[in-house]
Coordinates of C-alpha atoms in Angstrom, one line a residue:
M14 CA 143.8 23.9 -75.9
T15 CA 142.6 20.4 -74.6
S16 CA 143.9 18.7 -71.3
R17 CA 145.7 15.6 -70.6
V18 CA 144.2 13.3 -68.2
P19 CA 146.9 11.2 -66.2
M20 CA 146.8 7.4 -66.9
K21 CA 149.0 4.6 -65.2
W22 CA 151.8 3.3 -67.4
L23 CA 151.5 -0.3 -68.0
R24 CA 154.3 -2.7 -69.5
I25 CA 153.2 -5.8 -70.7
A26 CA 155.1 -9.1 -70.3
G27 CA 153.7 -11.2 -73.4
T28 CA 154.7 -14.7 -74.8
G29 CA 156.0 -15.5 -78.1
V30 CA 158.2 -13.6 -80.4
L31 CA 156.7 -10.2 -79.2
A32 CA 154.6 -8.3 -76.5
A33 CA 153.2 -5.1 -77.1
G34 CA 151.5 -2.9 -74.3
I35 CA 149.6 0.4 -75.1
A36 CA 148.6 2.7 -72.4
I37 CA 145.7 4.8 -73.0
S38 CA 145.6 8.4 -72.3
S39 CA 142.9 11.1 -73.0
T40 CA 142.1 14.5 -73.6
T41 CA 139.3 16.7 -73.2
P42 CA 138.2 20.3 -72.8
A43 CA 136.5 19.4 -69.3
L44 CA 138.9 19.1 -66.5
A45 CA 138.2 16.0 -64.4
A46 CA 140.2 14.1 -62.1
P47 CA 140.8 10.2 -62.8
S48 CA 139.6 7.7 -60.4
A49 CA 142.6 5.9 -58.5
D50 CA 142.6 2.2 -58.0
P51 CA 140.0 1.5 -55.4
G52 CA 142.0 -1.2 -54.1
A53 CA 145.1 0.8 -53.8
P54 CA 145.6 2.7 -50.3
G55 CA 147.7 5.5 -52.0
P56 CA 151.1 7.0 -50.7
K57 CA 151.2 7.6 -46.8
N58 CA 152.7 11.0 -47.4
I59 CA 152.6 13.6 -50.8
I60 CA 155.4 16.2 -50.7
H61 CA 155.1 19.1 -53.1
L62 CA 158.4 21.1 -53.9
I63 CA 157.9 24.1 -55.8
G64 CA 160.7 26.3 -56.7
D65 CA 158.7 29.7 -57.6
G66 CA 160.2 30.8 -61.0
M67 CA 162.4 28.1 -61.5
G68 CA 162.8 27.3 -65.0
F69 CA 165.3 24.7 -66.9
N70 CA 168.0 27.7 -66.6
Q71 CA 167.3 28.5 -63.0
V72 CA 168.5 25.0 -62.2
D73 CA 171.4 25.4 -64.1
L74 CA 172.2 28.5 -62.8
G75 CA 172.8 27.1 -59.3
S76 CA 174.8 24.0 -60.8
Q77 CA 177.1 26.4 -62.9
F78 CA 177.9 28.6 -60.0
E79 CA 178.2 25.3 -57.2
H80 CA 179.9 22.7 -59.7
G81 CA 181.0 24.5 -62.9
R82 CA 178.5 22.3 -64.8
T83 CA 174.9 22.4 -66.2
A84 CA 172.6 19.9 -67.7
Y85 CA 169.9 21.9 -70.0
Q86 CA 172.1 24.4 -71.6
T87 CA 171.8 24.6 -75.5
T88 CA 171.8 27.1 -78.3
V89 CA 168.4 27.3 -80.0
K90 CA 167.6 29.2 -83.1
P91 CA 164.0 30.5 -83.9
G92 CA 162.0 27.7 -85.0
G93 CA 163.3 25.0 -82.4
V94 CA 166.5 24.2 -84.0
S95 CA 168.7 23.2 -80.8
T96 CA 172.1 22.4 -80.6
P97 CA 173.0 20.9 -77.0
V98 CA 176.2 22.0 -75.0
P99 CA 178.1 18.8 -75.0
G100 CA 179.2 16.9 -71.8
Q101 CA 176.1 18.0 -69.9
A102 CA 175.2 15.8 -66.7
G103 CA 172.8 16.7 -63.8
T104 CA 174.6 17.8 -60.5
Q105 CA 171.3 17.3 -58.3
V106 CA 170.2 14.5 -56.5
Y107 CA 166.4 15.5 -58.1
Q108 CA 167.9 14.8 -61.6
E109 CA 168.4 11.0 -61.1
F110 CA 164.9 10.8 -59.8
P111 CA 163.1 8.2 -62.4
V112 CA 160.6 10.9 -63.7
A113 CA 162.6 13.6 -64.9
L114 CA 160.4 15.6 -67.4
A115 CA 159.1 19.0 -68.7
M116 CA 155.6 20.9 -67.7
S117 CA 153.5 23.5 -69.2
T118 CA 152.0 26.1 -67.0
Y119 CA 149.2 28.0 -68.6
Q120 CA 146.3 29.6 -66.9
F121 CA 142.7 28.6 -67.7
G122 CA 141.9 30.0 -71.1
N123 CA 145.3 29.8 -72.4
T124 CA 147.8 27.3 -74.2
Y125 CA 151.0 25.9 -74.7
D126 CA 152.2 25.1 -78.4
P127 CA 155.7 23.9 -78.6
V128 CA 156.3 24.9 -82.2
Q129 CA 155.0 28.7 -81.6
N130 CA 157.1 29.1 -78.4
W131 CA 160.2 28.4 -80.2
S132 CA 159.1 30.1 -83.4
S133 CA 160.6 33.7 -82.3
F134 CA 162.1 34.8 -79.0
A135 CA 159.1 37.0 -78.0
A136 CA 156.7 34.2 -78.3
P137 CA 157.2 32.7 -74.6
L138 CA 156.2 36.2 -73.1
K139 CA 152.7 35.4 -74.3
N140 CA 149.9 33.3 -72.2
S141 CA 151.9 33.2 -69.3
T142 CA 150.4 32.1 -65.9
D143 CA 150.9 33.7 -62.5
S144 CA 151.8 31.8 -59.3
A145 CA 148.1 32.1 -57.9
A146 CA 146.8 30.4 -60.9
A147 CA 149.6 27.9 -61.3
A148 CA 149.6 26.8 -57.7
T149 CA 145.7 26.5 -57.7
T150 CA 146.3 24.0 -60.4
L151 CA 149.4 22.1 -58.9
A152 CA 147.0 21.8 -55.7
T153 CA 143.7 20.7 -57.4
G154 CA 144.1 19.6 -61.0
V155 CA 142.0 22.2 -62.4
K156 CA 143.1 25.3 -64.5
T157 CA 142.0 28.9 -63.2
L158 CA 142.6 32.4 -63.8
N159 CA 145.6 34.1 -62.8
N160 CA 145.5 36.2 -59.4
V161 CA 142.8 33.3 -58.2
I162 CA 143.4 31.3 -54.8
G163 CA 141.8 27.9 -54.3
Q164 CA 139.0 28.6 -57.0
D165 CA 137.9 27.8 -60.3
E166 CA 137.6 30.5 -63.2
N167 CA 133.7 31.0 -61.7
H168 CA 135.3 31.9 -58.2
D169 CA 134.0 28.2 -57.1
D170 CA 135.9 27.1 -54.2
L171 CA 138.0 23.7 -55.0
K172 CA 139.1 21.3 -52.9
T173 CA 143.1 21.2 -52.6
V174 CA 144.9 18.1 -52.2
A175 CA 146.2 19.5 -48.6
E176 CA 142.2 19.7 -47.6
R177 CA 142.1 16.2 -48.9
A178 CA 144.8 15.1 -46.5
L179 CA 142.8 16.7 -43.6
E180 CA 139.9 14.2 -44.6
L181 CA 141.8 11.5 -44.5
G182 CA 143.1 12.2 -41.1
K183 CA 146.7 13.2 -42.3
A184 CA 148.5 16.2 -41.1
T185 CA 149.4 18.8 -43.6
G186 CA 151.2 22.1 -44.0
V187 CA 153.2 24.4 -46.1
V188 CA 156.6 26.1 -45.9
T189 CA 158.1 29.2 -47.6
S190 CA 161.0 31.4 -48.0
V191 CA 158.5 34.2 -48.7
P192 CA 155.4 35.2 -46.7
W193 CA 153.5 32.4 -45.7
T194 CA 150.0 34.2 -46.9
H195 CA 151.8 34.9 -50.4
A196 CA 150.1 33.3 -53.4
T197 CA 151.7 29.8 -53.8
P198 CA 151.0 28.4 -50.1
A199 CA 147.8 30.4 -49.8
S200 CA 147.0 28.4 -53.0
Y201 CA 146.9 25.1 -51.0
L202 CA 144.9 26.2 -47.9
A203 CA 142.8 29.0 -48.8
H204 CA 140.2 30.2 -51.1
N205 CA 140.1 33.9 -52.5
E206 CA 139.1 35.9 -55.4
H207 CA 142.2 37.7 -55.6
R208 CA 146.1 36.7 -54.5
N209 CA 146.3 40.2 -52.8
N210 CA 143.9 40.1 -50.0
Y211 CA 146.4 39.0 -47.6
H212 CA 144.3 39.8 -44.6
D213 CA 141.4 37.8 -45.4
I214 CA 143.8 35.0 -46.9
A215 CA 145.8 35.0 -43.5
A216 CA 142.3 34.4 -41.6
D217 CA 141.3 31.7 -44.1
M218 CA 144.9 29.7 -43.6
M219 CA 144.6 30.1 -39.8
D220 CA 141.2 28.7 -40.0
S221 CA 142.4 25.7 -42.2
G222 CA 143.0 23.3 -40.0
A223 CA 146.6 22.9 -41.1
N224 CA 149.3 21.5 -38.6
V225 CA 152.2 23.6 -40.0
I226 CA 152.3 27.2 -41.5
F227 CA 155.9 28.7 -41.9
G228 CA 157.3 31.3 -43.6
A229 CA 158.4 35.1 -43.9
G230 CA 155.8 38.1 -43.7
N231 CA 156.7 39.2 -39.9
P232 CA 154.9 42.7 -39.1
W233 CA 157.4 43.5 -36.8
Y234 CA 160.6 43.1 -39.0
D235 CA 162.1 44.4 -42.2
D236 CA 163.9 42.5 -45.1
N237 CA 167.2 42.8 -43.1
G238 CA 165.6 41.3 -40.1
D239 CA 165.9 44.5 -38.1
K240 CA 163.3 45.3 -35.6
L241 CA 160.5 48.1 -36.7
A242 CA 159.6 50.7 -34.4
T243 CA 155.9 50.1 -35.5
P244 CA 154.6 47.1 -37.3
S245 CA 153.5 47.0 -40.8
Y246 CA 150.6 44.6 -41.7
S247 CA 151.3 44.1 -44.9
Y248 CA 150.9 40.4 -45.3
I249 CA 148.6 39.6 -42.4
G250 CA 146.0 41.7 -40.4
E251 CA 146.6 43.2 -37.0
T252 CA 143.6 41.1 -35.8
E253 CA 144.9 38.0 -36.9
W254 CA 148.6 38.7 -35.5
N255 CA 147.2 39.7 -31.8
K256 CA 145.3 36.3 -31.7
L257 CA 148.8 34.4 -32.5
V258 CA 150.7 36.6 -30.0
D259 CA 148.0 36.2 -27.5
G260 CA 147.5 32.4 -27.8
Q261 CA 144.1 32.9 -29.1
S262 CA 144.6 30.8 -32.4
A263 CA 144.8 27.5 -32.9
F264 CA 148.7 27.5 -33.6
D265 CA 151.5 27.8 -31.2
L266 CA 153.4 31.0 -32.5
V267 CA 157.1 30.4 -33.3
E268 CA 159.5 33.3 -34.4
S269 CA 163.1 33.3 -33.5
K270 CA 165.8 31.2 -35.5
D271 CA 166.1 29.1 -32.4
D272 CA 162.5 28.1 -32.0
F273 CA 162.5 26.5 -35.4
L274 CA 165.6 24.6 -34.9
A275 CA 164.2 23.5 -31.7
L276 CA 161.2 21.9 -33.6
A277 CA 163.2 19.4 -35.8
D278 CA 163.8 16.9 -33.1
G279 CA 161.7 15.4 -30.1
D280 CA 158.1 16.2 -29.1
T281 CA 156.3 19.2 -30.8
P282 CA 153.2 21.1 -30.9
T283 CA 150.5 19.7 -33.3
H284 CA 149.8 23.1 -34.7
V285 CA 152.5 25.3 -35.1
L286 CA 152.6 28.8 -37.2
G287 CA 156.0 30.0 -37.7
T288 CA 156.5 33.6 -38.8
A289 CA 160.4 34.4 -39.1
Q290 CA 161.7 37.5 -38.0
V291 CA 162.0 39.2 -41.6
A292 CA 159.8 41.1 -44.0
G293 CA 159.3 39.8 -47.4
T294 CA 162.0 36.9 -48.0
L295 CA 164.5 35.1 -45.7
Q296 CA 167.5 36.3 -47.6
A297 CA 166.9 37.7 -50.9
D298 CA 165.3 41.0 -50.1
R299 CA 168.2 41.9 -48.0
T300 CA 170.0 45.4 -48.9
A301 CA 173.4 43.8 -48.6
L302 CA 172.9 41.7 -51.7
K303 CA 173.6 42.9 -55.2
S304 CA 173.2 41.5 -58.4
G305 CA 176.6 41.7 -59.5
D306 CA 177.9 40.2 -56.5
V307 CA 179.6 36.9 -56.1
P308 CA 176.8 34.5 -54.4
F309 CA 177.0 34.0 -50.7
S310 CA 179.6 36.9 -50.6
A311 CA 177.1 39.7 -48.9
P312 CA 176.6 39.3 -45.3
Q313 CA 173.1 37.4 -44.6
N314 CA 170.2 37.8 -42.1
D315 CA 171.8 35.6 -39.5
N316 CA 168.8 35.7 -37.2
V317 CA 166.4 33.9 -39.6
P318 CA 166.2 30.1 -40.4
S319 CA 167.0 28.8 -43.9
L320 CA 164.7 27.1 -45.6
P321 CA 166.3 23.5 -45.4
Q322 CA 166.0 24.3 -41.5
M323 CA 162.3 25.4 -41.7
T324 CA 161.9 22.5 -43.8
D325 CA 163.7 19.9 -41.0
A326 CA 161.3 21.4 -38.6
A327 CA 158.2 21.0 -40.6
L328 CA 158.7 17.3 -41.2
N329 CA 159.2 16.6 -37.6
V330 CA 155.9 18.4 -36.9
L331 CA 153.8 16.6 -39.2
S332 CA 155.5 13.4 -38.4
N333 CA 154.5 14.0 -34.9
A334 CA 150.9 15.0 -35.6
S335 CA 149.5 12.3 -37.5
D336 CA 150.2 8.4 -37.7
E337 CA 148.1 8.5 -40.9
G338 CA 150.7 10.7 -42.8
F339 CA 150.8 13.8 -44.2
F340 CA 150.8 16.3 -47.1
V341 CA 153.2 19.4 -47.2
M342 CA 154.1 21.9 -49.7
I343 CA 157.5 23.5 -49.4
E344 CA 158.2 26.5 -51.7
G345 CA 161.4 28.1 -52.6
G346 CA 159.5 31.4 -53.3
A347 CA 162.4 33.8 -53.4
I348 CA 163.8 32.0 -56.7
D349 CA 160.7 33.9 -58.2
W350 CA 161.5 37.3 -56.3
A351 CA 165.2 37.4 -57.3
S352 CA 164.4 36.7 -61.0
H353 CA 161.7 39.6 -61.0
D354 CA 164.6 41.8 -59.9
N355 CA 167.0 40.2 -62.6
N356 CA 169.3 39.9 -59.4
T357 CA 171.7 37.0 -60.4
A358 CA 173.4 36.7 -57.4
G359 CA 170.1 36.4 -55.5
A360 CA 168.6 33.6 -57.9
V361 CA 172.0 31.6 -57.5
E362 CA 171.7 31.5 -53.9
E363 CA 167.6 30.9 -53.6
Q364 CA 168.3 28.1 -56.1
I365 CA 171.0 26.5 -54.3
D366 CA 169.1 27.0 -50.7
F367 CA 166.5 25.0 -52.8
N368 CA 168.4 22.6 -53.6
R369 CA 169.6 22.0 -50.1
T370 CA 166.0 21.6 -49.2
I371 CA 165.3 18.8 -51.6
E372 CA 168.3 17.1 -50.4
T373 CA 166.5 17.5 -46.4
V374 CA 163.5 15.8 -47.6
V375 CA 165.3 13.2 -49.8
D376 CA 167.1 12.6 -46.3
W377 CA 164.1 12.2 -44.6
V378 CA 162.6 10.0 -46.7
E379 CA 165.3 7.7 -46.7
E380 CA 166.0 7.8 -42.9
N381 CA 162.5 8.0 -41.5
S382 CA 160.0 6.9 -44.1
S383 CA 160.6 5.0 -47.4
W384 CA 160.1 5.4 -51.2
D385 CA 157.1 3.2 -51.0
E386 CA 155.2 5.3 -48.9
T387 CA 156.1 8.8 -49.7
L388 CA 155.6 10.3 -53.2
V389 CA 158.0 13.5 -53.7
V390 CA 157.1 15.9 -56.9
I391 CA 159.4 18.8 -57.2
T392 CA 158.5 21.6 -59.9
A393 CA 158.1 25.1 -60.6
D394 CA 154.9 26.9 -61.0
H395 CA 156.5 29.0 -63.7
E396 CA 159.4 30.3 -65.1
C397 CA 160.6 34.2 -64.2
G398 CA 163.0 36.5 -65.5
Y399 CA 163.2 34.8 -69.3
L400 CA 166.6 33.7 -68.0
S401 CA 169.2 32.6 -70.6
G402 CA 172.9 33.2 -71.7
P403 CA 174.6 36.4 -72.8
A404 CA 173.9 38.0 -76.2
A405 CA 170.7 36.1 -76.3
N406 CA 167.7 37.5 -78.7
P407 CA 166.9 36.6 -81.3
A408 CA 168.5 33.2 -80.4
W409 CA 168.6 31.3 -76.8
T410 CA 172.3 31.1 -75.8
P411 CA 173.6 28.9 -72.8
I412 CA 174.4 30.1 -69.6
Q413 CA 178.3 30.4 -69.0
G414 CA 180.9 30.8 -66.3
A415 CA 183.2 29.1 -64.0
Q416 CA 182.4 27.1 -60.8
G417 CA 182.4 29.6 -58.0
A418 CA 182.0 32.7 -60.0
A419 CA 179.2 34.6 -61.1
P420 CA 177.4 32.9 -63.9
Q421 CA 177.4 35.1 -67.2
V422 CA 173.6 35.3 -68.3
S423 CA 171.1 37.6 -69.6
W424 CA 167.6 38.6 -68.2
N425 CA 165.2 39.4 -70.6
S426 CA 162.0 40.1 -68.8
G427 CA 161.1 41.3 -65.4
G428 CA 158.2 38.8 -65.3
H429 CA 156.9 35.2 -66.2
T430 CA 157.2 33.4 -69.3
N431 CA 155.1 30.7 -70.9
H432 CA 158.4 28.4 -71.2
L433 CA 158.2 25.0 -69.7
V434 CA 159.3 24.3 -66.5
P435 CA 161.3 20.8 -65.2
V436 CA 159.3 18.4 -63.1
Y437 CA 160.7 15.5 -61.3
A438 CA 159.0 12.7 -59.2
K439 CA 159.8 9.7 -57.1
G440 CA 157.6 7.2 -54.9
P441 CA 154.4 5.5 -55.3
G442 CA 152.2 7.4 -57.9
S443 CA 155.2 9.0 -59.9
E444 CA 154.6 6.6 -62.9
L445 CA 151.1 8.0 -63.4
L446 CA 153.0 11.4 -63.9
A447 CA 155.3 9.9 -66.5
A448 CA 152.4 8.2 -68.2
A449 CA 150.8 11.6 -68.4
A450 CA 153.8 13.4 -70.4
T451 CA 152.0 13.1 -73.9
G452 CA 153.4 16.2 -75.2
T453 CA 156.6 16.6 -77.1
D454 CA 158.7 19.9 -77.1
P455 CA 161.3 20.4 -79.7
V456 CA 163.9 21.4 -77.3
R457 CA 162.6 20.1 -73.8
G458 CA 161.4 16.6 -75.0
A459 CA 158.3 15.2 -73.5
Y460 CA 156.2 17.2 -71.2
L461 CA 153.2 16.9 -69.3
D462 CA 151.0 19.6 -67.7
N463 CA 150.7 21.1 -64.1
A464 CA 147.0 20.1 -64.0
D465 CA 148.6 16.6 -64.3
V466 CA 150.3 17.0 -60.9
G467 CA 147.1 18.2 -59.1
R468 CA 144.9 15.3 -60.7
V469 CA 147.5 12.6 -60.0
S470 CA 148.2 13.9 -56.3
N471 CA 144.1 14.0 -55.7
A472 CA 143.7 10.7 -57.2
L473 CA 145.8 8.8 -55.4
W474 CA 144.2 9.7 -52.2
A475 CA 140.7 9.1 -53.6
A476 CA 140.4 5.7 -52.7
N477 CA 140.2 6.2 -49.1
D478 CA 137.1 8.4 -49.6
T479 CA 134.6 5.9 -48.1
D480 CA 132.0 8.5 -46.8
G481 CA 128.8 8.8 -48.5
I482 CA 127.3 12.4 -49.3
P483 CA 123.6 13.2 -49.6
L484 CA 122.9 14.5 -52.6
L485 CA 119.9 16.8 -54.1
A486 CA 119.4 17.8 -57.7
T487 CA 117.1 19.6 -59.8
V488 CA 117.4 18.4 -63.2
P489 CA 116.2 21.0 -66.0
E490 CA 115.0 20.3 -69.6
A491 CA 118.1 19.0 -71.8
G492 CA 120.0 21.6 -73.5
E493 CA 118.4 24.5 -71.5
V494 CA 121.4 25.3 -69.5
G495 CA 125.2 25.1 -69.7
G496 CA 127.0 22.1 -69.0
K497 CA 130.2 20.4 -70.3
L498 CA 131.4 18.3 -72.7
T499 CA 133.2 15.5 -71.4
L500 CA 135.3 12.1 -72.1
S501 CA 136.2 9.2 -69.9
V502 CA 137.9 5.9 -70.6
A503 CA 136.8 2.5 -69.0
D504 CA 139.3 0.7 -66.8
F505 CA 141.6 3.8 -67.7
G506 CA 144.7 2.5 -65.8
A507 CA 144.6 -1.0 -67.1
G508 CA 145.9 -0.2 -70.6
V509 CA 145.6 -2.6 -73.6
A510 CA 147.4 -6.0 -74.2
L511 CA 148.1 -6.6 -78.1
T512 CA 148.5 -10.2 -78.4
G513 CA 148.4 -13.1 -80.6
G514 CA 151.4 -12.7 -82.9
Q515 CA 149.9 -14.4 -86.0
N516 CA 152.5 -15.0 -88.8
V517 CA 150.3 -13.8 -91.9
G518 CA 153.3 -14.2 -94.3
D519 CA 154.9 -11.1 -94.4
R520 CA 154.2 -10.0 -91.1
L521 CA 153.2 -10.3 -87.7
R522 CA 149.5 -9.7 -86.6
F523 CA 148.6 -8.5 -82.8
A524 CA 144.9 -7.9 -81.8
G525 CA 143.3 -5.6 -78.8
T526 CA 140.0 -3.9 -78.2
L527 CA 140.4 -0.1 -77.1
P528 CA 138.7 0.5 -73.7
E529 CA 135.3 1.8 -74.2
V530 CA 135.4 5.5 -74.6
S531 CA 132.5 7.6 -73.3
V532 CA 131.5 11.1 -74.3
T533 CA 129.0 12.8 -72.2
D534 CA 127.6 16.3 -73.7
S535 CA 125.4 18.3 -71.6
R536 CA 126.1 21.8 -72.9
A537 CA 123.5 24.5 -73.6
T538 CA 122.1 24.7 -76.9
A539 CA 122.0 28.4 -76.8
T540 CA 125.9 28.2 -76.7
V541 CA 126.8 25.2 -78.7
G542 CA 124.4 26.2 -81.5
T543 CA 124.7 23.7 -84.6
G544 CA 127.8 22.2 -83.5
G545 CA 128.4 18.6 -82.4
W546 CA 131.6 16.7 -81.3
T547 CA 134.4 14.7 -82.7
V548 CA 136.6 12.1 -80.9
S549 CA 140.2 11.2 -82.4
G550 CA 143.1 9.2 -81.7
Q551 CA 146.7 8.9 -82.2
S552 CA 149.4 6.9 -81.1
G553 CA 153.0 7.1 -80.3
D554 CA 155.7 4.9 -80.9
L555 CA 156.1 1.6 -79.2
S556 CA 159.5 1.0 -77.5
S557 CA 161.5 -1.9 -76.0
G558 CA 164.7 -0.4 -74.5
P559 CA 166.7 0.9 -77.6
R560 CA 164.0 -0.7 -79.8
T561 CA 160.9 1.0 -81.4
L562 CA 157.9 0.1 -83.2
R563 CA 156.8 3.1 -85.2
A564 CA 153.2 4.2 -84.7
Q565 CA 152.5 3.7 -88.3
N566 CA 152.5 -0.2 -87.6
L567 CA 149.3 0.4 -85.4
G568 CA 145.8 0.5 -87.0
W569 CA 142.3 0.4 -85.9
T570 CA 138.4 -0.2 -86.9
P571 CA 136.1 2.3 -85.0
G572 CA 132.6 0.9 -83.7
L573 CA 129.9 2.3 -81.5
V574 CA 129.0 0.3 -79.0
S575 CA 125.5 1.1 -79.3
A576 CA 124.1 2.7 -82.2
K577 CA 122.7 6.1 -81.9
D578 CA 121.1 8.2 -84.6
G579 CA 123.3 11.1 -85.6
V580 CA 126.5 9.6 -84.3
S581 CA 129.0 7.8 -86.8
A582 CA 132.0 5.8 -86.1
G583 CA 135.3 6.8 -87.9
S584 CA 136.7 5.1 -91.0
P585 CA 139.1 2.2 -90.4
V586 CA 142.7 3.0 -90.5
A587 CA 145.1 0.4 -92.2
S588 CA 148.7 -0.2 -90.7
L589 CA 151.6 1.0 -92.8
L590 CA 152.1 -2.9 -94.0
G591 CA 148.2 -3.0 -94.6
G592 CA 148.4 -0.3 -97.2
G593 CA 147.4 2.7 -94.8
K594 CA 149.3 5.5 -92.8
G595 CA 148.6 4.0 -89.3
L596 CA 148.0 6.0 -86.3
A597 CA 150.9 7.9 -86.1
A598 CA 148.7 10.7 -87.2
P599 CA 145.1 11.7 -85.6
A600 CA 142.5 9.7 -86.9
T601 CA 138.8 9.9 -86.0
L602 CA 137.4 7.4 -83.7
A603 CA 133.8 9.1 -84.1
T604 CA 131.8 12.3 -84.7
A605 CA 128.4 13.5 -83.4
T606 CA 126.1 16.1 -85.1
S607 CA 124.2 18.7 -82.9
D608 CA 120.9 16.5 -83.1
S609 CA 122.8 13.5 -81.4
R610 CA 125.1 14.9 -79.5
L611 CA 123.4 15.1 -76.1
G612 CA 123.7 12.5 -73.7
T613 CA 126.3 9.9 -73.5
T614 CA 127.7 8.0 -76.3
T615 CA 130.1 5.3 -76.2
V616 CA 132.5 4.0 -78.7
S617 CA 135.4 1.6 -79.1
A618 CA 137.8 0.4 -81.8
D619 CA 139.5 -3.1 -82.5
L620 CA 143.2 -2.4 -82.5
A621 CA 145.8 -4.2 -84.9
L622 CA 149.4 -4.0 -84.8
E623 CA 151.2 -5.4 -87.8
V624 CA 155.1 -5.5 -87.7
P625 CA 157.7 -7.2 -90.2
V626 CA 158.2 -11.0 -89.3
D627 CA 161.9 -10.1 -88.6
T628 CA 161.1 -7.9 -85.7
R629 CA 163.4 -8.0 -82.8
E630 CA 161.7 -9.7 -79.5
G631 CA 161.0 -7.6 -76.7
D632 CA 158.0 -6.3 -74.3
Y633 CA 157.2 -3.2 -76.3
A634 CA 155.3 -0.3 -74.7
G635 CA 153.5 3.0 -75.5
T636 CA 150.8 5.1 -75.1
L637 CA 147.9 6.1 -77.5
T638 CA 146.0 9.5 -76.9
V639 CA 142.0 9.9 -77.4
S640 CA 141.2 13.4 -77.7
L641 CA 137.8 15.0 -77.5
F642 CA 136.9 18.3 -79.4
P643 CA 134.0 20.3 -79.9
V644 CA 133.0 20.9 -83.5
D645 CA 131.3 24.5 -84.4

């Protein structure tokens, strides 16, 4: 499966009857972050909110209980034939964000196939990620293996967006409703080959330079918040805990609910590690809570802060810690724990708690910052529990129930699925995420990949990197050692302006030039064998409000920027009006044989958009995806 590289959406304002803008995206087997605009400083603050295990149905589960209304419910028959529940509308503030899409979550070596995923009820149980791989990708933009924390598939450390924030003099932190050494927060601040190495991860996080680390996992308390006779060092080692207690770490330790609440206003320490007085989760694992309960009817742990309260405290500490801004990851981690247990009441409670957390963040942005300087991204690492409506399988059914009553659902797994999850974004850079949504799912619509979130987040701050790094390299003979096959697009964010509007009798003709597409192949000959590579392109429809120009109207004539033996440009593709099929289907841009594949090859194409003379005026915009594939 190829991976998408995000680009900047461009709406072209043209002259004459019609103007069209094509934004270029690319796909390639290699994972490389795009460069940010070198003249742009990027957002002052970036906030990731991750609902662990939160699929579309978990979002609706909370809304069904709280408001008696859902947004994403549908009856789906195998094959992706979908019948939406009528009269649906979102109930949450984030559902009104300008970016509201779906996202794939698969780990390194796997894929998401929208047709296959809706072909049978069992299909989504394949290729699912875990929280470590998914959170690492959200933090870095690089796919990795399950169980791996902050490293790639070869166990080489990756730079996370939190670490990038520290390099820029920004404050950084993580907040979670589960132990702070658990997979999702750990993936932003630590590097380890296995998520279960909690003691090593705790030490790594404490040495990370972070300003805020908040969560559960207190060794002296159980899941009900009751004090233990002897400590249980499950999530932090005794040595690290004693350093915190004795004041021998870089952090001020806070444990009580009152101490967390006191951090929400006024002056604060610059480095705070808050470990609430509870073991696994703030609330979800309390023994009073049963799956069949009406949510919030069971007594709660009253000695621990809520996730919104911890978030309020964290935002104040981070704001005080640096005038340069901050990065923070805030996790509704126990949505996943309740979903693993198929605990409907717990999942409702945790989803609503996460909703209130997001509202806390939105209020902070609007009262203490602005949407011009803070980017907020809300998503999930994966779906958990295979939540659906009652009597699901072999069809997917809608959640049912009345406001204030326990929703009627079915749980179809105790683990994760490969279903798409929601993603919402608002603030500077959110348009890059919108532009990265090049996939189309028959039920969830447009989707991007979790690597796009990590790439965009890191790229937005790449422009601030002005320090030089000394380099030392030993170059082997070409083709002897393993390398990569990569694709890049020149002036990636600028897009293409299709201009002219020449009237040629029965049509209007617009022209433009594809930015130079460079393919670099450094793969080892022993691995590749007699293979080469091919680059193809495919256009989506162009739209102007409710009006559409079909992709069949766009054609191209590929060409090599510099001639190279063994590399050939693809054949011209005529538009529909020109007697062809256009770029609605993939078309070859260039191919290379095994003899010519090594090194860098640059190709381009002349684009031609032909539309009927009576086409309605407007500013039309769309995307053209360029994809690179190895050839055996």
